[in-house]
PDB file of C-alpha atoms in Angstrom:
ATOM      1  CA  MET E   1      70.843  -5.527  32.248  1.00 48.00           C
ATOM      2  CA  LEU E   2      67.467  -4.910  33.702  1.00 40.00           C
ATOM      3  CA  LEU E   3      68.275  -1.349  34.807  1.00 40.00           C
ATOM      4  CA  SER E   4      70.166  -0.312  31.786  1.00 48.00           C
ATOM      5  CA  GLN E   5      66.917  -1.681  29.823  1.00 44.00           C
ATOM      6  CA  LEU E   6      64.570   0.394  32.074  1.00 42.00           C
ATOM      7  CA  ALA E   7      66.480   3.617  31.543  1.00 50.00           C
ATOM      8  CA  GLU E   8      66.724   3.239  27.699  1.00 57.00           C
ATOM      9  CA  ARG E   9      62.981   2.984  27.865  1.00 67.00           C
ATOM     10  CA  PHE E  10      62.366   6.146  29.740  1.00 74.00           C
ATOM     11  CA  ARG E  11      65.604   7.929  27.933  1.00 83.00           C
ATOM     12  CA  VAL E  12      64.369  11.327  25.776  1.00 89.00           C
ATOM     13  CA  GLU E  13      66.789  13.104  23.916  1.00 93.00           C
ATOM     14  CA  THR E  14      66.239  16.570  22.612  1.00 95.00           C
ATOM     15  CA  LEU E  15      68.658  18.879  20.204  1.00 97.00           C
ATOM     16  CA  VAL E  16      69.566  22.019  21.857  1.00 97.00           C
ATOM     17  CA  TYR E  17      69.865  25.321  19.891  1.00 97.00           C
ATOM     18  CA  GLU E  18      71.624  28.626  21.170  1.00 97.00           C
ATOM     19  CA  PHE E  19      70.513  31.763  19.720  1.00 97.00           C
ATOM     20  CA  LYS E  20      73.239  33.551  17.813  1.00 95.00           C
ATOM     21  CA  GLY E  21      71.484  36.108  15.584  1.00 85.00           C
ATOM     22  CA  PRO E  22      71.272  38.102  13.943  1.00 85.00           C
ATOM     23  CA  LEU E  23      67.871  39.139  14.913  1.00 82.00           C
ATOM     24  CA  GLU E  24      65.968  40.097  12.048  1.00 75.00           C
ATOM     25  CA  HIS E  25      62.583  41.750  13.259  1.00 66.00           C
ATOM     26  CA  GLN E  26      60.898  41.461   9.618  1.00 60.00           C
ATOM     27  CA  TRP E  27      60.551  37.909  10.379  1.00 56.00           C
ATOM     28  CA  PHE E  28      57.771  38.942  12.849  1.00 57.00           C
ATOM     29  CA  ASP E  29      56.625  42.157  11.502  1.00 58.00           C
ATOM     30  CA  ASP E  30      55.831  40.109   7.862  1.00 53.00           C
ATOM     31  CA  HIS E  31      52.461  38.756   8.074  1.00 57.00           C
ATOM     32  CA  SER E  32      48.834  39.050   7.120  1.00 61.00           C
ATOM     33  CA  PRO E  33      46.736  42.051   8.494  1.00 63.00           C
ATOM     34  CA  GLU E  34      44.364  39.163   9.485  1.00 76.00           C
ATOM     35  CA  GLU E  35      46.947  38.022  11.760  1.00 84.00           C
ATOM     36  CA  THR E  36      47.924  39.200  15.553  1.00 88.00           C
ATOM     37  CA  LEU E  37      50.943  38.353  17.757  1.00 91.00           C
ATOM     38  CA  ILE E  38      49.487  38.641  20.871  1.00 94.00           C
ATOM     39  CA  PRO E  39      51.393  38.506  24.417  1.00 96.00           C
ATOM     40  CA  ALA E  40      50.181  35.946  26.722  1.00 98.00           C
ATOM     41  CA  CYS E  41      48.171  36.899  29.569  1.00 97.00           C
ATOM     42  CA  ASP E  42      45.053  35.529  31.336  1.00 97.00           C
ATOM     43  CA  LEU E  43      42.772  37.352  29.401  1.00 97.00           C
ATOM     44  CA  SER E  44      44.319  36.186  26.111  1.00 97.00           C
ATOM     45  CA  VAL E  45      44.626  32.552  26.921  1.00 97.00           C
ATOM     46  CA  ARG E  46      40.991  32.670  28.093  1.00 96.00           C
ATOM     47  CA  ARG E  47      39.900  34.331  25.018  1.00 95.00           C
ATOM     48  CA  LEU E  48      41.791  31.821  22.623  1.00 95.00           C
ATOM     49  CA  PHE E  49      41.413  28.845  24.471  1.00 95.00           C
ATOM     50  CA  ARG E  50      38.066  28.953  26.219  1.00 91.00           C
ATOM     51  CA  GLU E  51      37.032  25.899  24.547  1.00 91.00           C
ATOM     52  CA  ASP E  52      40.073  23.920  25.341  1.00 94.00           C
ATOM     53  CA  GLU E  53      40.192  23.906  29.461  1.00 95.00           C
ATOM     54  CA  ALA E  54      43.511  21.628  29.343  1.00 95.00           C
ATOM     55  CA  ARG E  55      45.775  23.923  27.468  1.00 96.00           C
ATOM     56  CA  CYS E  56      43.773  27.244  29.302  1.00 97.00           C
ATOM     57  CA  ARG E  57      45.056  25.613  32.657  1.00 96.00           C
ATOM     58  CA  LYS E  58      48.434  24.519  31.454  1.00 97.00           C
ATOM     59  CA  PHE E  59      48.999  28.392  30.152  1.00 98.00           C
ATOM     60  CA  GLN E  60      47.770  30.178  33.137  1.00 97.00           C
ATOM     61  CA  GLY E  61      50.291  27.613  35.183  1.00 97.00           C
ATOM     62  CA  PHE E  62      52.987  28.807  33.034  1.00 98.00           C
ATOM     63  CA  LEU E  63      51.706  32.653  33.692  1.00 98.00           C
ATOM     64  CA  ARG E  64      51.972  31.858  37.387  1.00 97.00           C
ATOM     65  CA  SER E  65      55.335  30.484  37.117  1.00 96.00           C
ATOM     66  CA  GLY E  66      56.652  33.748  35.588  1.00 97.00           C
ATOM     67  CA  TYR E  67      57.087  32.309  32.130  1.00 97.00           C
ATOM     68  CA  PHE E  68      56.210  34.706  28.943  1.00 98.00           C
ATOM     69  CA  GLY E  69      54.652  33.750  25.492  1.00 98.00           C
ATOM     70  CA  TYR E  70      53.028  34.869  22.423  1.00 97.00           C
ATOM     71  CA  PHE E  71      50.130  33.621  20.238  1.00 96.00           C
ATOM     72  CA  LEU E  72      50.046  34.282  16.885  1.00 94.00           C
ATOM     73  CA  ALA E  73      46.016  34.216  15.843  1.00 94.00           C
ATOM     74  CA  ARG E  74      43.512  34.956  13.037  1.00 90.00           C
ATOM     75  CA  ARG E  75      40.466  36.173  13.460  1.00 86.00           C
ATOM     76  CA  GLY E  76      39.960  34.872  17.299  1.00 87.00           C
ATOM     77  CA  GLN E  77      41.530  31.404  16.044  1.00 91.00           C
ATOM     78  CA  TRP E  78      45.177  30.556  17.452  1.00 95.00           C
ATOM     79  CA  ILE E  79      47.776  29.769  14.737  1.00 95.00           C
ATOM     80  CA  THR E  80      50.901  28.848  16.770  1.00 95.00           C
ATOM     81  CA  TYR E  81      51.898  29.459  20.292  1.00 97.00           C
ATOM     82  CA  GLY E  82      55.505  29.603  22.268  1.00 97.00           C
ATOM     83  CA  TRP E  83      56.445  29.918  25.523  1.00 98.00           C
ATOM     84  CA  CYS E  84      60.023  30.819  27.339  1.00 98.00           C
ATOM     85  CA  THR E  85      61.335  30.800  30.641  1.00 96.00           C
ATOM     86  CA  GLN E  86      63.461  33.754  31.831  1.00 94.00           C
ATOM     87  CA  PRO E  87      66.075  34.037  34.402  1.00 93.00           C
ATOM     88  CA  GLY E  88      64.906  33.351  37.729  1.00 91.00           C
ATOM     89  CA  THR E  89      61.733  31.110  36.818  1.00 93.00           C
ATOM     90  CA  PRO E  90      61.986  27.110  36.941  1.00 90.00           C
ATOM     91  CA  ALA E  91      63.491  25.276  33.801  1.00 89.00           C
ATOM     92  CA  PRO E  92      60.778  23.932  31.132  1.00 91.00           C
ATOM     93  CA  PRO E  93      58.862  21.216  32.799  1.00 88.00           C
ATOM     94  CA  HIS E  94      60.110  18.924  29.867  1.00 87.00           C
ATOM     95  CA  LEU E  95      63.674  19.082  31.161  1.00 87.00           C
ATOM     96  CA  PRO E  96      65.826  18.401  34.360  1.00 85.00           C
ATOM     97  CA  ARG E  97      65.804  21.363  36.647  1.00 82.00           C
ATOM     98  CA  TRP E  98      69.766  21.914  36.356  1.00 79.00           C
ATOM     99  CA  ALA E  99      68.524  22.566  32.501  1.00 77.00           C
ATOM    100  CA  GLY E 100      67.271  26.072  33.427  1.00 68.00           C
ATOM    101  CA  GLU E 101      71.143  27.616  32.829  1.00 67.00           C
ATOM    102  CA  PRO E 102      71.380  30.527  34.968  1.00 73.00           C
ATOM    103  CA  GLY E 103      70.283  33.515  33.465  1.00 84.00           C
ATOM    104  CA  ALA E 104      69.186  32.053  30.404  1.00 93.00           C
ATOM    105  CA  TYR E 105      65.810  32.226  28.465  1.00 96.00           C
ATOM    106  CA  TRP E 106      64.661  29.089  27.206  1.00 96.00           C
ATOM    107  CA  VAL E 107      61.819  28.681  24.606  1.00 97.00           C
ATOM    108  CA  PHE E 108      59.556  25.748  25.255  1.00 96.00           C
ATOM    109  CA  TYR E 109      56.172  24.320  24.465  1.00 96.00           C
ATOM    110  CA  CYS E 110      55.731  25.496  20.916  1.00 96.00           C
ATOM    111  CA  HIS E 111      53.011  24.359  18.630  1.00 95.00           C
ATOM    112  CA  THR E 112      51.281  25.002  15.574  1.00 94.00           C
ATOM    113  CA  HIS E 113      47.667  24.040  14.525  1.00 93.00           C
ATOM    114  CA  GLU E 114      47.822  21.479  11.805  1.00 90.00           C
ATOM    115  CA  GLU E 115      46.108  23.512   9.122  1.00 88.00           C
ATOM    116  CA  PHE E 116      48.545  26.258   9.485  1.00 90.00           C
ATOM    117  CA  ARG E 117      51.690  24.365   9.376  1.00 88.00           C
ATOM    118  CA  GLY E 118      54.690  24.995   6.403  1.00 86.00           C
ATOM    119  CA  GLN E 119      53.585  28.320   6.131  1.00 86.00           C
ATOM    120  CA  GLY E 120      56.562  30.226   8.330  1.00 87.00           C
ATOM    121  CA  HIS E 121      54.226  31.037  11.221  1.00 89.00           C
ATOM    122  CA  PHE E 122      56.426  28.950  13.778  1.00 91.00           C
ATOM    123  CA  LYS E 123      59.789  30.909  12.451  1.00 91.00           C
ATOM    124  CA  ARG E 124      58.086  34.450  13.294  1.00 90.00           C
ATOM    125  CA  LEU E 125      56.819  33.432  16.720  1.00 93.00           C
ATOM    126  CA  LEU E 126      60.400  32.106  17.149  1.00 94.00           C
ATOM    127  CA  VAL E 127      61.798  35.650  16.487  1.00 93.00           C
ATOM    128  CA  ARG E 128      59.192  37.289  18.360  1.00 94.00           C
ATOM    129  CA  LEU E 129      59.778  35.325  21.950  1.00 96.00           C
ATOM    130  CA  VAL E 130      63.841  36.165  21.043  1.00 96.00           C
ATOM    131  CA  ALA E 131      63.099  39.842  20.598  1.00 95.00           C
ATOM    132  CA  GLU E 132      61.006  39.700  23.813  1.00 96.00           C
ATOM    133  CA  ALA E 133      64.360  38.204  25.594  1.00 96.00           C
ATOM    134  CA  TYR E 134      66.417  41.109  23.859  1.00 95.00           C
ATOM    135  CA  GLN E 135      63.710  43.535  25.016  1.00 95.00           C
ATOM    136  CA  ARG E 136      64.157  42.184  28.763  1.00 95.00           C
ATOM    137  CA  ARG E 137      68.091  41.706  28.750  1.00 94.00           C
ATOM    138  CA  GLU E 138      71.140  43.362  27.042  1.00 92.00           C
ATOM    139  CA  ASN E 139      72.902  39.999  25.075  1.00 92.00           C
ATOM    140  CA  PRO E 140      70.772  37.324  26.546  1.00 95.00           C
ATOM    141  CA  LEU E 141      71.470  33.378  26.306  1.00 95.00           C
ATOM    142  CA  VAL E 142      68.665  32.186  24.574  1.00 97.00           C
ATOM    143  CA  LEU E 143      68.301  28.269  24.013  1.00 97.00           C
ATOM    144  CA  CYS E 144      65.459  25.826  22.834  1.00 97.00           C
ATOM    145  CA  ASP E 145      65.434  22.442  22.128  1.00 96.00           C
ATOM    146  CA  THR E 146      63.660  20.037  19.684  1.00 96.00           C
ATOM    147  CA  LEU E 147      63.558  16.187  19.175  1.00 94.00           C
ATOM    148  CA  PRO E 148      65.670  14.835  16.446  1.00 94.00           C
ATOM    149  CA  GLY E 149      62.801  13.776  14.152  1.00 93.00           C
ATOM    150  CA  ASN E 150      61.202  17.193  14.274  1.00 93.00           C
ATOM    151  CA  PHE E 151      62.476  18.597  11.072  1.00 92.00           C
ATOM    152  CA  PRO E 152      60.222  21.629  10.848  1.00 91.00           C
ATOM    153  CA  SER E 153      61.504  22.776  14.244  1.00 93.00           C
ATOM    154  CA  ARG E 154      65.094  22.261  13.315  1.00 95.00           C
ATOM    155  CA  SER E 155      64.673  23.906  10.219  1.00 93.00           C
ATOM    156  CA  ALA E 156      62.802  26.836  11.796  1.00 93.00           C
ATOM    157  CA  ALA E 157      65.567  27.520  14.414  1.00 95.00           C
ATOM    158  CA  LEU E 158      68.372  27.574  12.004  1.00 95.00           C
ATOM    159  CA  GLN E 159      66.614  29.958   9.765  1.00 92.00           C
ATOM    160  CA  ALA E 160      65.746  32.341  12.992  1.00 93.00           C
ATOM    161  CA  GLY E 161      69.310  32.591  13.906  1.00 94.00           C
ATOM    162  CA  PHE E 162      69.897  29.353  16.205  1.00 97.00           C
ATOM    163  CA  VAL E 163      72.785  27.328  15.820  1.00 97.00           C
ATOM    164  CA  PRO E 164      73.585  23.493  17.263  1.00 97.00           C
ATOM    165  CA  ALA E 165      74.487  23.489  21.037  1.00 97.00           C
ATOM    166  CA  GLY E 166      74.875  19.772  21.794  1.00 96.00           C
ATOM    167  CA  VAL E 167      72.307  16.970  23.024  1.00 96.00           C
ATOM    168  CA  LEU E 168      70.413  16.950  26.042  1.00 94.00           C
ATOM    169  CA  THR E 169      68.918  13.605  27.583  1.00 92.00           C
ATOM    170  CA  ALA E 170      66.482  13.511  30.302  1.00 89.00           C
ATOM    171  CA  TYR E 171      65.054  10.312  31.964  1.00 86.00           C
ATOM    172  CA  ARG E 172      61.290  10.376  32.356  1.00 76.00           C
ATOM    173  CA  PRO E 173      59.524   7.340  33.567  1.00 62.00           C
ATOM    174  CA  MET E 174      56.384   9.150  33.886  1.00 59.00           C
ATOM    175  CA  ARG E 175      54.534  12.234  32.373  1.00 62.00           C
ATOM    176  CA  GLY E 176      55.924  15.574  34.062  1.00 58.00           C
ATOM    177  CA  PHE E 177      58.479  13.351  36.615  1.00 65.00           C
ATOM    178  CA  ILE E 178      61.855  13.571  35.457  1.00 71.00           C
ATOM    179  CA  VAL E 179      64.634  11.584  37.716  1.00 66.00           C
ATOM    180  CA  GLY E 180      67.696  12.850  35.749  1.00 76.00           C
ATOM    181  CA  GLY E 181      69.787  13.308  32.719  1.00 84.00           C
ATOM    182  CA  ALA E 182      73.148  15.075  31.012  1.00 89.00           C
ATOM    183  CA  TRP E 183      73.281  17.905  28.776  1.00 93.00           C
ATOM    184  CA  ARG E 184      76.324  16.760  26.014  1.00 94.00           C
ATOM    185  CA  ARG E 185      77.336  20.389  24.970  1.00 94.00           C
ATOM    186  CA  ASP E 186      79.825  19.270  22.196  1.00 94.00           C
ATOM    187  CA  GLU E 187      77.927  16.716  20.717  1.00 96.00           C
ATOM    188  CA  ALA E 188      77.171  17.063  16.872  1.00 95.00           C
ATOM    189  CA  HIS E 189      73.243  17.036  16.118  1.00 95.00           C
ATOM    190  CA  ILE E 190      72.051  13.505  14.010  1.00 85.00           C
ATOM    191  CA  PRO E 191      71.918  14.773  10.511  1.00 84.00           C
ATOM    192  CA  ARG E 192      68.448  14.807   9.323  1.00 67.00           C
ATOM    193  CA  MET E 193      68.939  11.829   6.882  1.00 55.00           C
ATOM    194  CA  THR E 194      68.771   9.377   9.573  1.00 58.00           C
ATOM    195  CA  ALA E 195      66.756  10.841  11.924  1.00 56.00           C
ATOM    196  CA  LYS E 196      63.496   9.206  12.103  1.00 59.00           C
ATOM    197  CA  PRO E 197      60.705  11.661  11.485  1.00 56.00           C
ATOM    198  CA  ALA E 198      58.484  12.479  14.600  1.00 55.00           C
ATOM    199  CA  ALA E 199      54.980  13.825  15.346  1.00 51.00           C
ATOM    200  CA  VAL E 200      55.467  17.714  16.415  1.00 48.00           C
ATOM    201  CA  PRO E 201      55.504  17.933  20.430  1.00 50.00           C
ATOM    202  CA  GLU E 202      54.313  20.668  22.415  1.00 55.00           C
ATOM    203  CA  GLN E 203      57.100  20.091  25.046  1.00 50.00           C
ATOM    204  CA  ALA E 204      59.763  20.950  22.688  1.00 52.00           C
ATOM    205  CA  ALA E 205      60.332  23.546  20.625  1.00 51.00           C
TER     206      ALA E 205
END
């Protein structure tokens, strides 16, 4: 009983989505002339996040791991950002290692600045990340996941061409340390009406 209670305490569930298309380029082409989609590199990370040492270090670590990312910015201020694994790189850090899915691109660590939420920015960024995967490989497998209560991310994923692809459970006794989990690929996503709202996390899309 005690072990099961401990396991439940450290259990984190996310809803998995798979991109099925179509890839609609207008989603990332349609933005204000003041807004710029910037590929993540050491220079863009240092310029946009020079006053945020924690994010700067984390993003530089993502680059060293072989991940690619994009930032949507306006006059030097970041609006939203997102990252993606690619074949040959580790799984997203919030998931078990086996969740990398050989040959897959997995979108992760997405976040929109509070003052810019609800304006469709994340949707455009998500499609840009998918388009990058398609530029790197023909017919790639592109996945993402989000917490059940993160309704904006769930909606954005569906509108961007993703479809439900099961539920993934990870057991995380401490931040950055995962001891196991399971991906139930045929499990239906919990209906929005029964899911509890959640703060937008940075470890899930």
